[in-house]
């Protein structure tokens, strides 16, 4: 009769449970109920403003650092938004279709009614770097 190696089985079950818990945490942390604020629109002149760093995509790496420091708390590390914070899922096509100028305006002015603070005191080029980084947040 062959002897069963229970230690191996328990390790396998433990890793499976850990993976399922992590998957559940990620799914619950996202904001699947995100709805855009229909009243939060950038003025036309702000929306058409070009990103002065658009020809320097390498600056998105700095934008990532700024995003982690200033935005992850509400938008999550992958930008999908955190449901309890009612924050935007930055990966959604409806969000990604907005112009760089709109993103810059929204970062600058915030939307305090929905919990988005203003980052107008952050240097302008750093805000543009965050915009570049947001562009890298695409749905898998």
Coordinates of N, CA, C and O in Angstrom, one line a residue:
X1 N 0.8 -1.2 0.0 CA 0.0 0.0 0.0 C 0.9 1.2 0.0 O 1.8 1.3 0.8
X2 N 0.5 2.2 -0.9 CA 1.3 3.4 -1.0 C 1.0 4.4 0.1 O -0.2 4.6 0.4
X3 N 2.0 5.0 0.7 CA 1.8 6.0 1.7 C 1.5 7.4 1.2 O 2.2 7.8 0.3
X4 N 0.5 8.1 1.7 CA 0.2 9.4 1.2 C 1.0 10.5 1.9 O 1.2 10.4 3.2
X5 N 1.6 11.4 1.2 CA 2.4 12.4 1.8 C 1.6 13.6 2.1 O 1.3 14.5 1.3
X6 N 1.0 13.7 3.3 CA 0.1 14.7 3.7 C 0.7 16.1 3.7 O 0.1 17.1 3.5
X7 N 2.0 16.2 4.1 CA 2.7 17.5 4.1 C 2.6 18.2 2.8 O 2.3 19.4 2.7
X8 N 2.8 17.5 1.7 CA 2.8 18.1 0.4 C 1.4 18.6 0.0 O 1.2 19.6 -0.5
X9 N 0.4 17.7 0.4 CA -1.0 18.1 0.1 C -1.4 19.3 0.9 O -2.0 20.2 0.3
X10 N -1.1 19.4 2.2 CA -1.4 20.6 3.0 C -0.7 21.9 2.4 O -1.3 22.9 2.4
X11 N 0.5 21.8 2.0 CA 1.2 22.9 1.4 C 0.5 23.3 0.2 O 0.3 24.5 -0.1
X12 N 0.1 22.4 -0.7 CA -0.6 22.7 -1.9 C -2.0 23.4 -1.6 O -2.3 24.4 -2.2
X13 N -2.7 22.9 -0.7 CA -4.0 23.5 -0.3 C -3.8 24.9 0.3 O -4.5 25.8 0.0
X14 N -2.7 25.0 1.1 CA -2.4 26.3 1.7 C -2.1 27.4 0.6 O -2.6 28.5 0.7
X15 N -1.3 27.0 -0.4 CA -1.0 28.0 -1.4 C -2.2 28.3 -2.2 O -2.4 29.5 -2.7
X16 N -3.0 27.3 -2.5 CA -4.3 27.6 -3.2 C -5.2 28.5 -2.5 O -5.7 29.5 -3.1
X17 N -5.3 28.3 -1.2 CA -6.2 29.2 -0.4 C -5.6 30.6 -0.3 O -6.3 31.6 -0.4
X18 N -4.3 30.7 -0.2 CA -3.6 32.0 -0.2 C -3.9 32.8 -1.6 O -4.3 33.9 -1.6
X19 N -3.8 32.0 -2.7 CA -4.0 32.6 -4.0 C -5.5 33.1 -4.1 O -5.8 34.2 -4.6
X20 N -6.4 32.3 -3.6 CA -7.8 32.6 -3.7 C -8.1 33.9 -2.8 O -8.9 34.7 -3.2
X21 N -7.5 33.9 -1.6 CA -7.7 35.1 -0.8 C -7.2 36.4 -1.4 O -7.8 37.4 -1.3
X22 N -6.0 36.3 -2.0 CA -5.4 37.5 -2.7 C -6.3 37.9 -3.9 O -6.5 39.1 -4.1
X23 N -6.8 36.9 -4.6 CA -7.7 37.3 -5.8 C -8.9 37.9 -5.3 O -9.4 38.9 -5.8
X24 N -9.5 37.4 -4.2 CA -10.7 38.0 -3.6 C -10.4 39.5 -3.1 O -11.2 40.4 -3.3
X25 N -9.3 39.7 -2.5 CA -8.9 41.0 -2.0 C -8.8 42.0 -3.2 O -9.3 43.1 -3.1
X26 N -8.2 41.6 -4.3 CA -8.0 42.4 -5.4 C -9.4 42.8 -6.0 O -9.7 43.9 -6.3
X27 N -10.2 41.8 -6.1 CA -11.6 42.0 -6.7 C -12.4 42.9 -5.9 O -13.1 43.8 -6.4
X28 N -12.3 42.7 -4.6 CA -13.1 43.6 -3.7 C -12.6 45.0 -3.5 O -13.3 45.9 -3.2
X29 N -11.3 45.2 -3.8 CA -10.7 46.5 -3.7 C -11.0 47.3 -4.9 O -11.0 48.6 -4.8
X30 N -11.3 46.7 -6.0 CA -11.6 47.5 -7.2 C -13.0 48.2 -7.1 O -13.7 47.9 -6.2
X31 N -13.2 49.1 -7.9 CA -14.5 49.9 -7.9 C -15.3 49.5 -9.1 O -15.4 50.3 -10.1
X32 N -16.0 48.4 -9.1 CA -16.8 48.0 -10.3 C -18.1 48.8 -10.4 O -18.6 48.8 -11.5
X33 N -18.4 49.6 -9.4 CA -19.6 50.4 -9.5 C -19.3 51.8 -9.9 O -20.2 52.7 -9.8
X34 N -18.1 52.1 -10.3 CA -17.7 53.5 -10.6 C -18.6 54.1 -11.7 O -18.9 53.5 -12.8
X35 N -19.1 55.3 -11.4 CA -19.9 56.0 -12.4 C -19.2 57.4 -12.5 O -19.0 58.0 -11.4
X36 N -19.0 57.9 -13.7 CA -18.4 59.2 -13.8 C -19.4 60.3 -13.3 O -20.6 60.1 -13.4
X37 N -18.8 61.4 -12.8 CA -19.6 62.5 -12.4 C -19.9 63.3 -13.6 O -19.1 63.9 -14.3
X38 N -21.2 63.3 -13.9 CA -21.7 63.9 -15.2 C -21.5 65.5 -15.1 O -21.6 66.1 -16.2
X39 N -21.3 66.0 -14.0 CA -21.2 67.5 -13.9 C -19.7 68.0 -13.8 O -19.5 69.2 -13.8
X40 N -18.8 67.0 -13.8 CA -17.4 67.4 -13.7 C -16.7 67.4 -15.1 O -16.1 66.5 -15.5
X41 N -16.7 68.6 -15.7 CA -16.2 68.8 -17.0 C -15.2 69.9 -17.0 O -15.4 70.9 -16.5
X42 N -14.1 69.6 -17.7 CA -13.1 70.7 -17.9 C -13.5 71.7 -19.0 O -14.2 71.3 -19.9
X43 N -13.2 72.9 -18.8 CA -13.5 73.9 -19.8 C -12.8 73.6 -21.1 O -11.7 72.9 -21.1
X44 N -13.3 74.0 -22.2 CA -12.8 73.6 -23.5 C -11.3 74.0 -23.7 O -10.5 73.2 -24.2
X45 N -10.9 75.2 -23.2 CA -9.5 75.6 -23.3 C -8.6 74.7 -22.5 O -7.5 74.4 -22.9
X46 N -9.0 74.2 -21.4 CA -8.2 73.3 -20.5 C -8.2 71.9 -21.2 O -7.1 71.3 -21.2
X47 N -9.3 71.5 -21.7 CA -9.4 70.1 -22.3 C -8.5 70.0 -23.6 O -7.9 69.0 -23.9
X48 N -8.3 71.1 -24.3 CA -7.5 71.1 -25.5 C -6.0 71.3 -25.2 O -5.2 71.3 -26.2
X49 N -5.7 71.6 -24.0 CA -4.3 71.9 -23.7 C -3.4 70.6 -23.9 O -3.7 69.6 -23.4
X50 N -2.3 70.8 -24.6 CA -1.4 69.6 -24.9 C -0.5 69.3 -23.7 O -0.1 70.3 -23.0
X51 N -0.1 68.1 -23.6 CA 0.9 67.7 -22.5 C 2.3 68.1 -23.0 O 2.7 67.6 -24.0
X52 N 3.0 69.0 -22.3 CA 4.3 69.4 -22.8 C 5.3 68.3 -22.7 O 6.4 68.4 -23.2
X53 N 5.0 67.2 -22.0 CA 5.9 66.0 -21.8 C 5.5 64.9 -22.8 O 6.1 63.8 -22.7
X54 N 4.6 65.1 -23.7 CA 4.1 64.0 -24.5 C 5.2 63.4 -25.4 O 5.1 62.2 -25.8
X55 N 6.3 64.2 -25.7 CA 7.4 63.6 -26.5 C 8.5 63.0 -25.6 O 9.5 62.6 -26.2
X56 N 8.2 62.9 -24.3 CA 9.2 62.4 -23.4 C 8.5 61.3 -22.6 O 8.3 61.5 -21.3
X57 N 8.1 60.2 -23.2 CA 7.4 59.1 -22.4 C 8.2 58.6 -21.3 O 7.6 58.0 -20.3
X58 N 9.5 58.7 -21.3 CA 10.3 58.2 -20.2 C 10.0 58.9 -18.8 O 10.2 58.4 -17.8
X59 N 9.4 60.1 -18.9 CA 9.0 60.8 -17.7 C 7.8 60.2 -17.0 O 7.5 60.6 -15.9
X60 N 7.2 59.2 -17.6 CA 6.1 58.5 -17.0 C 6.6 57.8 -15.8 O 5.8 57.5 -14.8
X61 N 7.8 57.4 -15.8 CA 8.4 56.7 -14.6 C 8.3 57.5 -13.4 O 8.0 57.1 -12.3
X62 N 8.6 58.8 -13.5 CA 8.5 59.8 -12.4 C 7.1 60.0 -12.1 O 6.7 60.1 -10.9
X63 N 6.2 59.9 -13.1 CA 4.7 60.0 -12.8 C 4.2 58.9 -12.0 O 3.4 59.0 -11.1
X64 N 4.8 57.7 -12.2 CA 4.4 56.5 -11.4 C 4.8 56.7 -10.0 O 4.0 56.4 -9.1
X65 N 6.0 57.3 -9.7 CA 6.4 57.5 -8.3 C 5.4 58.5 -7.6 O 5.0 58.4 -6.5
X66 N 5.1 59.6 -8.4 CA 4.2 60.6 -7.9 C 2.8 60.0 -7.7 O 2.1 60.3 -6.7
X67 N 2.3 59.1 -8.6 CA 1.0 58.5 -8.5 C 1.0 57.6 -7.2 O 0.0 57.7 -6.4
X68 N 2.1 56.8 -7.0 CA 2.1 56.0 -5.8 C 2.1 56.9 -4.5 O 1.4 56.6 -3.5
X69 N 2.8 58.0 -4.5 CA 2.8 58.9 -3.3 C 1.5 59.6 -3.1 O 1.1 59.8 -2.0
X70 N 0.8 60.0 -4.2 CA -0.4 60.9 -4.0 C -1.7 60.3 -4.4 O -2.7 60.8 -3.9
X71 N -1.7 59.2 -5.1 CA -3.0 58.7 -5.7 C -3.4 57.3 -5.3 O -4.6 57.0 -5.4
X72 N -2.5 56.5 -5.0 CA -2.8 55.1 -4.7 C -3.8 54.9 -3.6 O -4.6 54.0 -3.6
X73 N -3.8 55.8 -2.6 CA -4.7 55.6 -1.5 C -6.1 55.5 -1.9 O -6.9 54.8 -1.3
X74 N -6.5 56.2 -3.0 CA -7.9 56.2 -3.5 C -8.0 55.4 -4.8 O -9.1 54.7 -5.0
X75 N -7.1 55.5 -5.6 CA -7.2 54.8 -7.0 C -6.6 53.4 -7.0 O -6.8 52.8 -8.0
X76 N -5.9 53.0 -6.0 CA -5.3 51.7 -6.0 C -4.0 51.7 -6.8 O -3.8 52.6 -7.7
X77 N -3.1 50.7 -6.6 CA -1.9 50.7 -7.2 C -2.0 50.5 -8.7 O -1.2 51.0 -9.5
X78 N -3.0 49.8 -9.2 CA -3.2 49.5 -10.6 C -4.2 50.5 -11.2 O -4.5 50.4 -12.4
X79 N -4.7 51.5 -10.4 CA -5.6 52.5 -11.0 C -7.0 52.1 -11.1 O -7.8 52.9 -11.7
X80 N -7.4 50.9 -10.6 CA -8.8 50.5 -10.8 C -9.8 51.2 -9.8 O -11.0 50.9 -10.0
X81 N -9.3 51.9 -8.9 CA -10.2 52.6 -8.0 C -10.5 51.7 -6.8 O -10.5 50.5 -6.9
X82 N -10.9 52.3 -5.7 CA -11.2 51.6 -4.5 C -12.7 51.9 -4.2 O -13.1 53.1 -4.0
X83 N -13.5 50.9 -4.1 CA -14.9 51.0 -4.0 C -15.3 51.8 -2.8 O -16.2 52.7 -2.9
X84 N -14.7 51.6 -1.7 CA -15.1 52.3 -0.5 C -14.8 53.8 -0.5 O -15.4 54.6 0.2
X85 N -13.9 54.2 -1.4 CA -13.5 55.6 -1.6 C -14.3 56.2 -2.8 O -14.2 57.4 -3.0
X86 N -15.1 55.4 -3.5 CA -15.9 55.8 -4.7 C -15.0 56.5 -5.7 O -15.4 57.5 -6.4
X87 N -13.8 56.0 -5.9 CA -12.8 56.7 -6.8 C -12.9 56.1 -8.2 O -13.3 54.9 -8.4
X88 N -12.4 56.9 -9.1 CA -12.5 56.5 -10.5 C -11.6 55.3 -10.8 O -10.5 55.1 -10.3
X89 N -12.1 54.4 -11.7 CA -11.3 53.3 -12.3 C -10.6 53.9 -13.5 O -11.2 54.2 -14.5
X90 N -9.3 54.2 -13.3 CA -8.6 54.9 -14.4 C -8.2 54.1 -15.6 O -7.7 54.5 -16.6
X91 N -8.5 52.8 -15.5 CA -8.3 51.9 -16.6 C -9.5 51.8 -17.6 O -9.3 51.4 -18.7
X92 N -10.6 52.2 -17.2 CA -11.8 52.2 -18.0 C -11.6 53.0 -19.3 O -11.1 54.1 -19.3
X93 N -12.1 52.4 -20.5 CA -12.0 53.1 -21.7 C -12.6 54.5 -21.7 O -12.1 55.5 -22.2
X94 N -13.7 54.7 -21.0 CA -14.4 56.0 -20.9 C -13.5 57.0 -20.2 O -13.6 58.2 -20.4
X95 N -12.7 56.5 -19.3 CA -11.8 57.4 -18.6 C -10.5 57.7 -19.5 O -10.1 58.8 -19.7
X96 N -10.0 56.6 -20.0 CA -8.8 56.8 -20.9 C -9.0 57.6 -22.1 O -8.1 58.1 -22.7
X97 N -10.3 57.7 -22.6 CA -10.6 58.5 -23.8 C -10.5 60.0 -23.5 O -10.6 60.8 -24.5
X98 N -10.5 60.4 -22.3 CA -10.4 61.8 -22.0 C -9.0 62.3 -22.4 O -8.0 61.6 -22.4
X99 N -8.9 63.6 -22.8 CA -7.7 64.2 -23.2 C -6.7 64.4 -22.1 O -7.1 64.4 -20.9
X100 N -5.5 64.6 -22.4 CA -4.5 64.9 -21.4 C -4.8 66.2 -20.7 O -4.6 66.3 -19.5
X101 N -5.3 67.1 -21.4 CA -5.7 68.4 -20.8 C -6.8 68.2 -19.8 O -6.8 68.9 -18.7
X102 N -7.8 67.3 -20.0 CA -8.8 67.0 -19.1 C -8.3 66.4 -17.8 O -8.6 66.8 -16.7
X103 N -7.4 65.4 -18.0 CA -6.7 64.8 -16.8 C -6.0 65.9 -16.0 O -6.1 65.9 -14.8
X104 N -5.2 66.7 -16.7 CA -4.4 67.7 -16.0 C -5.4 68.6 -15.2 O -5.1 69.0 -14.0
X105 N -6.5 69.1 -15.8 CA -7.4 70.0 -15.2 C -8.0 69.3 -14.0 O -8.2 69.9 -12.9
X106 N -8.4 68.0 -14.1 CA -9.0 67.3 -13.0 C -8.0 67.1 -11.8 O -8.4 67.3 -10.7
X107 N -6.8 66.8 -12.1 CA -5.8 66.7 -11.1 C -5.5 68.0 -10.4 O -5.4 68.1 -9.2
X108 N -5.5 69.1 -11.2 CA -5.3 70.4 -10.7 C -6.4 70.9 -9.8 O -6.2 71.5 -8.7
X109 N -7.6 70.7 -10.2 CA -8.8 71.3 -9.6 C -9.5 70.4 -8.6 O -10.1 70.9 -7.7
X110 N -9.3 69.1 -8.8 CA -10.0 68.2 -7.9 C -11.5 68.2 -8.1 O -12.1 68.9 -8.9
X111 N -12.2 67.4 -7.3 CA -13.7 67.3 -7.2 C -14.0 67.0 -5.8 O -14.3 65.9 -5.5
X112 N -14.0 68.0 -4.9 CA -14.2 67.8 -3.5 C -15.5 67.2 -3.2 O -15.6 66.4 -2.2
X113 N -16.5 67.4 -4.0 CA -17.8 66.8 -3.7 C -17.8 65.3 -3.9 O -18.6 64.6 -3.2
X114 N -16.8 64.8 -4.6 CA -16.7 63.3 -4.8 C -15.4 62.8 -4.1 O -15.1 61.6 -4.3
X115 N -14.7 63.6 -3.3 CA -13.6 63.2 -2.6 C -12.2 63.3 -3.3 O -11.2 62.9 -2.7
X116 N -12.2 63.9 -4.4 CA -10.9 64.1 -5.2 C -10.3 65.4 -4.8 O -10.9 66.5 -5.0
X117 N -9.2 65.4 -4.1 CA -8.6 66.7 -3.7 C -7.9 67.4 -4.9 O -7.6 66.8 -5.9
X118 N -7.7 68.7 -4.7 CA -6.9 69.5 -5.7 C -5.5 69.3 -5.4 O -5.0 69.3 -4.3
X119 N -4.7 69.1 -6.5 CA -3.3 69.1 -6.4 C -2.6 70.3 -7.1 O -1.5 70.2 -7.7
X120 N -3.3 71.4 -7.0 CA -2.8 72.6 -7.6 C -1.5 73.1 -7.0 O -0.8 73.9 -7.7
X121 N -1.1 72.7 -5.8 CA 0.1 73.1 -5.2 C 1.3 72.3 -5.7 O 2.4 72.6 -5.5
X122 N 1.0 71.1 -6.3 CA 2.0 70.3 -6.9 C 2.6 71.0 -8.1 O 1.8 71.6 -8.9
X123 N 3.9 71.0 -8.4 CA 4.5 71.6 -9.6 C 3.8 71.1 -10.8 O 3.5 69.9 -11.0
X124 N 3.6 72.0 -11.8 CA 2.9 71.7 -13.0 C 3.5 70.6 -13.8 O 2.7 69.7 -14.2
X125 N 4.8 70.5 -13.9 CA 5.4 69.4 -14.7 C 5.1 68.0 -14.0 O 5.0 67.0 -14.6
X126 N 5.1 68.0 -12.7 CA 4.8 66.8 -12.0 C 3.3 66.3 -12.2 O 3.1 65.1 -12.4
X127 N 2.4 67.3 -12.3 CA 1.0 66.9 -12.7 C 1.0 66.3 -14.1 O 0.3 65.3 -14.3
X128 N 1.8 66.9 -15.0 CA 1.8 66.3 -16.4 C 2.4 64.9 -16.4 O 2.0 64.1 -17.1
X129 N 3.4 64.7 -15.5 CA 4.0 63.4 -15.4 C 3.0 62.4 -14.9 O 2.9 61.2 -15.4
X130 N 2.1 62.7 -14.0 CA 1.1 61.8 -13.5 C 0.1 61.5 -14.7 O -0.3 60.4 -14.9
X131 N -0.2 62.5 -15.5 CA -1.0 62.3 -16.7 C -0.4 61.2 -17.6 O -1.1 60.3 -18.0
X132 N 0.9 61.4 -17.8 CA 1.6 60.4 -18.7 C 1.5 59.0 -18.1 O 1.3 58.0 -18.8
X133 N 1.7 58.9 -16.7 CA 1.6 57.6 -16.1 C 0.1 57.0 -16.2 O 0.0 55.8 -16.4
X134 N -0.9 57.9 -16.0 CA -2.2 57.4 -16.1 C -2.5 56.8 -17.5 O -3.2 55.8 -17.6
X135 N -1.8 57.3 -18.5 CA -2.0 56.7 -19.9 C -1.5 55.3 -20.0 O -1.9 54.6 -20.8
X136 N -0.6 54.9 -19.0 CA -0.1 53.5 -19.1 C -1.0 52.6 -18.4 O -0.8 51.3 -18.5
X137 N -2.0 53.0 -17.7 CA -2.9 52.2 -17.0 C -4.0 51.7 -17.9 O -5.1 52.3 -17.9
X138 N -3.8 50.7 -18.6 CA -4.8 50.1 -19.5 C -5.3 48.8 -18.9 O -4.7 48.1 -18.2
X139 N -6.6 48.5 -19.3 CA -7.2 47.2 -18.8 C -6.4 46.1 -19.4 O -6.0 46.1 -20.6
X140 N -6.1 45.0 -18.6 CA -5.4 43.9 -19.2 C -6.2 43.1 -20.2 O -7.3 43.2 -20.4

